[in-house]
């Protein structure tokens, strides 16, 4: 991207070339100045938005986290790092972090695995792949809460999932009330909802893999599995990295599904960090402690993104 | 992998794909068909795939129990305003970052990129306070301004920038030689060429706004200001148990319009999203 690499580009050489007659008077309103103004004007709305709705709140959330702030009692006192000490001692926090990790890891593994499987299946020379692509993608456009409500119905004790299980003679658990099945259910509902997006990105990447590579590998007697591991995965690794970054970030933000399906229960087994932060801030009106949890969430997101980005040289085969 | 498959392999593949498709298709199908069933039939087992007896009473009750038409309008107009606004903001900024050279460009781009790293959940408490101090809680302003200008629009700006970088510069240079200004070049040359990217950004943005849930429940408290996702969860009986027939009707009405548009334009949807600088 030549446009961005040259920071000095704004300073275009305006001196006359040797042998050329210097212009009588340079107009003050040069095209460089015009570009300077146009560039700034074009980015102004985005910059104002970032300053007002991203950077300022980010600063404020750190500031709030240093305060004991009870909205109901209308108290706002500076308490230094008290909230952070409270965080470390919070008996719920280990469980919340465990739930968050369980959800994120489960979601990312299932989502990327299934997306890749679907993409490979639909990348075969088969009739009707476009129809199937549409079917697998369709939950992406179904309203999230509507989707979650339907699954909530299907996962009830007497719901459709257990009905199907009963047909094959199995006695299904009460999915959303079970200590470990509740989180599993939330993960599966979310994976089915959004895996189509990653599937499409993988399909696009698969179509960019040159067919000659597979032909050559077939000639040399490599099995399909070997071809997949040695050719497909390395060549689409940039897309795998991208989708995993997006999916991890999305996993840490899950809220509506938890709120609609389980309300964080049973116990705290599905209380992920965002849900816990919502409870503390907006149900228990502890804005200070809620802000501390926000800072923790930000730290986790930032760390994971940076780690994933750093790891790209290790396992991403090529970069454009 | 692209060699022709044997008949047996193809049949196996179809079988696997059809089986995998069940959890993707059945819930939506079931939601829509059940919304027309009498309450007793919703729990019937085995479930009927098509209502044996059509009932529209749940659809009527959706509108009786809540100002649902109003809530529908709220969601639709908020999503429309946010989408158009985001397109404008992100196309302008994306174009400037990709195509115009100006001092401070790299630094400002970095500042904007910070938005990509910060989930809006992190800033929900200060945003609530901010809008509270402006007296804008229980209005639609937070649901419009934050997505349009804040963190969610940064991704859009990034997509637009990636797209404009790939446009051949010669087109614009020719236009500029002909005396077109920056804005005119952008409006008449670059923007029409950017339709695929604009389409993808529009889809992303619309779905994001249409699905928003945390923000509405934090910012809104009067039912006539609610948006659809929030309204859907309010159809409960006196004991707090969900009224399933009504919920399923309301959910169907929320899901169907987007689903229909998607089926009609699925190629643009899928390809738009697949080919927009998101390719690794």
XYZ file of N, CA, C and O in Angstrom, chain B residues 72-180:
436
model
N -41.571 -2.049 15.980
C -41.080 -2.452 14.664
C -40.529 -1.249 13.920
O -39.426 -1.275 13.359
N -41.325 -0.189 13.935
C -40.886 1.033 13.267
C -39.581 1.540 13.883
O -38.659 1.933 13.158
N -39.483 1.511 15.224
C -38.255 1.959 15.885
C -37.033 1.207 15.351
O -36.036 1.811 14.963
N -37.127 -0.127 15.353
C -35.995 -0.934 14.890
C -35.657 -0.612 13.438
O -34.489 -0.469 13.087
N -36.697 -0.501 12.611
C -36.464 -0.296 11.179
C -35.824 1.060 10.917
O -34.834 1.157 10.188
N -36.363 2.104 11.548
C -35.803 3.421 11.216
C -34.418 3.603 11.827
O -33.529 4.194 11.214
N -34.202 3.052 13.031
C -32.865 3.154 13.632
C -31.844 2.437 12.748
O -30.786 2.975 12.420
N -32.199 1.215 12.306
C -31.266 0.468 11.456
C -31.011 1.213 10.148
O -29.877 1.262 9.666
N -32.055 1.827 9.584
C -31.882 2.540 8.318
C -30.975 3.755 8.508
O -30.021 3.956 7.739
N -31.229 4.538 9.548
C -30.414 5.735 9.774
C -28.962 5.347 10.042
O -28.025 5.925 9.473
N -28.776 4.331 10.898
C -27.415 3.912 11.232
C -26.691 3.412 9.980
O -25.518 3.721 9.760
N -27.401 2.658 9.143
C -26.752 2.114 7.945
C -26.340 3.233 6.996
O -25.188 3.284 6.551
N -27.252 4.147 6.717
C -26.907 5.239 5.803
C -25.796 6.098 6.388
O -24.824 6.445 5.711
N -25.925 6.399 7.676
C -24.900 7.208 8.326
C -23.534 6.539 8.305
O -22.518 7.181 8.006
N -23.507 5.252 8.610
C -22.233 4.532 8.630
C -21.620 4.498 7.238
O -20.404 4.647 7.078
N -22.466 4.302 6.219
C -21.942 4.299 4.846
C -21.260 5.623 4.553
O -20.154 5.656 4.006
N -21.905 6.725 4.925
C -21.330 8.041 4.650
C -20.021 8.226 5.413
O -18.974 8.541 4.817
N -20.062 7.979 6.724
C -18.880 8.197 7.556
C -17.714 7.317 7.102
O -16.583 7.782 6.925
N -18.002 6.028 6.871
C -16.906 5.096 6.595
C -16.389 5.252 5.164
O -15.200 5.069 4.922
N -17.263 5.614 4.224
C -16.780 5.798 2.861
C -15.863 7.016 2.803
O -14.779 6.973 2.200
N -16.261 8.107 3.439
C -15.430 9.315 3.455
C -14.086 9.032 4.111
O -13.025 9.289 3.530
N -14.118 8.469 5.320
C -12.870 8.244 6.046
C -12.029 7.189 5.338
O -10.816 7.356 5.184
N -12.666 6.112 4.885
C -11.920 5.064 4.199
C -11.242 5.599 2.947
O -10.089 5.271 2.657
N -11.948 6.456 2.221
C -11.376 7.037 0.996
C -10.185 7.916 1.334
O -9.137 7.826 0.702
N -10.352 8.754 2.355
C -9.260 9.660 2.714
C -8.028 8.874 3.156
O -6.911 9.177 2.736
N -8.242 7.838 3.966
C -7.091 7.071 4.449
C -6.425 6.288 3.316
O -5.236 6.017 3.361
N -7.188 5.924 2.299
C -6.611 5.133 1.222
C -6.030 6.002 0.115
O -5.012 5.671 -0.472
N -6.647 7.119 -0.182
C -6.375 7.809 -1.434
C -5.826 9.218 -1.333
O -5.161 9.699 -2.234
N -6.163 9.928 -0.281
C -5.694 11.306 -0.172
C -4.436 11.300 0.679
O -4.331 10.544 1.640
N -3.465 12.115 0.292
C -2.281 12.195 1.133
C -2.366 13.468 1.951
O -2.466 14.552 1.388
N -2.343 13.310 3.242
C -2.336 14.504 4.079
C -1.514 14.258 5.317
O -1.278 13.110 5.719
N -1.046 15.335 5.903
C -0.188 15.211 7.060
C -0.985 14.653 8.244
O -2.147 15.010 8.418
N -0.373 13.796 9.026
C -1.054 13.230 10.181
C -1.892 12.018 9.840
O -2.548 11.447 10.706
N -1.839 11.624 8.576
C -2.698 10.530 8.129
C -2.457 9.235 8.909
O -3.394 8.631 9.430
N -1.177 8.851 8.987
C -0.881 7.579 9.657
C -1.277 7.598 11.108
O -1.868 6.646 11.619
N -0.981 8.724 11.762
C -1.318 8.822 13.177
C -2.829 8.733 13.369
O -3.319 7.983 14.216
N -3.575 9.476 12.556
C -5.028 9.475 12.705
C -5.606 8.100 12.401
O -6.557 7.658 13.041
N -5.003 7.413 11.432
C -5.489 6.068 11.122
C -5.297 5.145 12.325
O -6.175 4.346 12.665
N -4.143 5.276 12.981
C -3.901 4.469 14.181
C -4.927 4.779 15.258
O -5.456 3.879 15.915
N -5.221 6.071 15.426
C -6.205 6.470 16.441
C -7.543 5.797 16.161
O -8.189 5.237 17.055
N -7.947 5.824 14.895
C -9.230 5.233 14.534
C -9.212 3.717 14.751
O -10.170 3.129 15.246
N -8.069 3.099 14.424
C -7.985 1.644 14.566
C -8.154 1.162 16.001
O -8.544 0.023 16.234
N -7.859 2.046 16.958
C -8.061 1.676 18.355
C -9.498 1.180 18.558
O -9.757 0.252 19.318
N -10.411 1.805 17.807
C -11.818 1.413 17.917
C -12.062 -0.054 17.612
O -13.004 -0.655 18.128
N -11.204 -0.625 16.760
C -11.367 -2.041 16.415
C -11.065 -2.947 17.602
O -11.546 -4.065 17.677
N -10.219 -2.427 18.493
C -9.754 -3.264 19.606
C -10.680 -3.206 20.807
O -10.538 -3.985 21.744
N -11.606 -2.262 20.788
C -12.402 -2.050 21.992
C -13.842 -2.465 21.779
O -14.594 -1.801 21.093
N -14.248 -3.595 22.370
C -15.642 -4.007 22.253
C -16.528 -2.959 22.910
O -16.150 -2.380 23.932
N -17.703 -2.703 22.321
C -18.536 -1.646 22.887
C -19.002 -1.976 24.303
O -19.359 -1.089 25.058
N -18.946 -3.274 24.679
C -19.331 -3.648 26.040
C -18.399 -3.032 27.082
O -18.814 -2.759 28.201
N -17.129 -2.827 26.687
C -16.158 -2.267 27.625
C -16.563 -0.851 28.027
O -16.382 -0.424 29.164
N -17.142 -0.109 27.087
C -17.420 1.301 27.342
C -18.881 1.565 27.675
O -19.302 2.713 27.712
N -19.645 0.533 27.957
C -21.086 0.728 28.132
C -21.397 1.580 29.373
O -22.301 2.422 29.340
N -20.628 1.408 30.464
C -20.909 2.190 31.676
C -20.662 3.686 31.438
O -21.560 4.506 31.667
N -19.467 4.084 30.972
C -19.275 5.520 30.711
C -20.219 6.065 29.627
O -20.658 7.207 29.752
N -20.529 5.266 28.623
C -21.457 5.761 27.606
C -22.819 6.041 28.217
O -23.478 7.041 27.907
N -23.227 5.155 29.127
C -24.505 5.380 29.806
C -24.457 6.688 30.588
O -25.369 7.513 30.518
N -23.357 6.902 31.309
C -23.216 8.139 32.088
C -23.201 9.368 31.177
O -23.826 10.385 31.458
N -22.469 9.230 30.070
C -22.353 10.331 29.109
C -23.730 10.748 28.611
O -24.102 11.924 28.656
N -24.503 9.768 28.156
C -25.821 10.084 27.605
C -26.789 10.490 28.718
O -27.690 11.295 28.500
N -26.567 9.935 29.906
C -27.395 10.316 31.039
C -27.208 11.793 31.363
O -28.174 12.530 31.573
N -25.931 12.241 31.363
C -25.682 13.637 31.705
C -26.196 14.578 30.626
O -26.442 15.750 30.871
N -26.366 14.070 29.417
C -26.926 14.894 28.344
C -28.450 14.791 28.303
O -29.091 15.389 27.443
N -29.017 14.004 29.213
C -30.467 13.830 29.233
C -30.976 13.001 28.069
O -32.125 13.123 27.662
N -30.108 12.131 27.503
C -30.508 11.375 26.311
C -30.778 9.898 26.603
O -30.898 9.101 25.678
N -30.858 9.551 27.904
C -31.252 8.182 28.221
C -32.747 8.049 27.975
O -33.503 9.003 28.169
N -33.161 6.869 27.531
C -34.540 6.615 27.099
C -34.912 7.434 25.864
O -36.065 7.817 25.674
N -33.886 7.717 25.038
C -34.148 8.210 23.683
C -33.378 7.290 22.741
O -32.589 6.453 23.181
N -33.595 7.456 21.444
C -32.903 6.600 20.486
C -31.522 7.109 20.111
O -30.800 6.440 19.373
N -31.142 8.281 20.613
C -29.850 8.853 20.210
C -28.663 7.926 20.450
O -27.827 7.757 19.558
N -28.555 7.300 21.662
C -27.387 6.421 21.858
C -27.352 5.269 20.854
O -26.277 4.869 20.411
N -28.515 4.758 20.474
C -28.553 3.613 19.557
C -28.223 4.025 18.136
O -27.935 3.184 17.283
N -28.303 5.343 17.868
C -27.973 5.831 16.526
C -26.542 6.346 16.480
O -25.748 5.945 15.627
N -26.203 7.223 17.433
C -24.909 7.903 17.358
C -23.728 6.961 17.571
O -22.743 7.017 16.833
N -23.821 6.088 18.569
C -22.657 5.252 18.890
C -22.322 4.286 17.742
O -21.176 4.235 17.295
N -23.301 3.522 17.207
C -22.939 2.646 16.093
C -22.491 3.410 14.848
O -21.615 2.964 14.117
N -23.091 4.572 14.618
C -22.804 5.311 13.386
C -21.407 5.921 13.409
O -20.709 5.940 12.405
N -21.000 6.429 14.583
C -19.736 7.163 14.647
C -18.672 6.447 15.468
O -17.491 6.690 15.298
N -19.088 5.573 16.361
C -18.144 4.980 17.308
C -17.511 3.701 16.820
O -17.339 3.487 15.615
N -17.191 2.821 17.773
C -16.440 1.607 17.466
C -17.029 0.775 16.321
O -16.278 0.308 15.461
N -18.354 0.549 16.257
C -18.843 -0.319 15.176
C -18.559 0.216 13.774
O -18.416 -0.563 12.834
N -18.479 1.526 13.615
C -18.245 2.053 12.273
C -16.769 1.985 11.882
O -16.415 2.179 10.720
N -15.906 1.707 12.856
C -14.481 1.623 12.535
C -14.212 0.439 11.614
O -13.448 0.543 10.651
N -14.868 -0.669 11.874
C -14.695 -1.834 11.003
C -15.111 -1.476 9.577
O -14.452 -1.843 8.610
N -16.210 -0.719 9.466
C -16.675 -0.296 8.148
C -15.633 0.570 7.461
O -15.331 0.387 6.274
N -15.055 1.506 8.208
C -14.010 2.363 7.639
C -12.839 1.527 7.153
O -12.283 1.758 6.071
N -12.482 0.540 7.944
C -11.370 -0.326 7.585
C -11.669 -1.083 6.292
O -10.837 -1.144 5.383
N -12.882 -1.635 6.167
C -13.269 -2.351 4.953
C -13.232 -1.407 3.749
O -12.713 -1.749 2.681
N -13.771 -0.211 3.922
C -13.793 0.741 2.805
C -12.377 1.114 2.388
O -12.069 1.203 1.210
N -11.505 1.334 3.371
C -10.128 1.690 3.044
C -9.462 0.574 2.239
O -8.828 0.820 1.215
N -9.619 -0.673 2.728
C -9.025 -1.798 2.011
C -9.523 -1.839 0.574
O -8.789 -2.148 -0.345
N -10.797 -1.523 0.382
C -11.354 -1.580 -0.970
C -10.801 -0.464 -1.840
O -10.383 -0.702 -2.980
N -10.777 0.749 -1.314
C -10.310 1.884 -2.133
C -8.846 1.716 -2.521
O -8.431 2.152 -3.592
N -8.052 1.064 -1.668
C -6.645 0.849 -1.999
C -6.523 0.017 -3.274
O -5.632 0.246 -4.092
N -7.452 -0.934 -3.467
C -7.343 -1.807 -4.633
C -7.850 -1.152 -5.916
O -7.665 -1.702 -6.996
N -8.493 -0.004 -5.813
C -8.970 0.658 -7.039
C -7.784 1.225 -7.813
O -6.900 1.826 -7.212
N -7.763 1.063 -9.151
C -6.660 1.649 -9.920
C -6.664 3.181 -9.825
O -7.708 3.816 -9.998
N -5.511 3.730 -9.512
C -5.429 5.169 -9.280
C -5.620 5.984 -10.562
O -5.970 7.158 -10.510
N -5.376 5.344 -11.712
C -5.408 6.088 -12.976
C -6.765 6.752 -13.215
O -6.840 7.859 -13.737
N -7.824 6.028 -12.832
C -9.164 6.559 -13.055
C -9.338 7.934 -12.414
O -9.838 8.878 -13.026
N -8.881 8.003 -11.148
C -9.053 9.262 -10.443
C -8.125 10.331 -10.977
O -8.492 11.496 -11.072
N -6.897 9.907 -11.341
C -5.969 10.900 -11.871
C -6.532 11.545 -13.114
O -6.473 12.760 -13.286
N -7.114 10.719 -13.983
C -7.730 11.259 -15.197
C -8.815 12.273 -14.834
O -8.891 13.360 -15.404
N -9.616 11.918 -13.841
C -10.690 12.815 -13.432
C -10.136 14.124 -12.899
O -10.643 15.200 -13.179
N -9.032 14.020 -12.157
C -8.475 15.233 -11.554
C -7.843 16.118 -12.611
O -7.923 17.345 -12.534
N -7.203 15.474 -13.601
C -6.635 16.261 -14.693
C -7.749 17.035 -15.385
O -7.591 18.182 -15.787
N -8.916 16.401 -15.475
C -10.049 17.085 -16.089
C -10.636 18.162 -15.190
O -11.645 18.780 -15.538
N -10.040 18.348 -14.017
C -10.449 19.468 -13.181
C -11.471 19.148 -12.112
O -12.043 20.058 -11.513
N -11.678 17.871 -11.860
C -12.619 17.524 -10.802
C -11.952 17.707 -9.434
O -10.797 17.343 -9.254
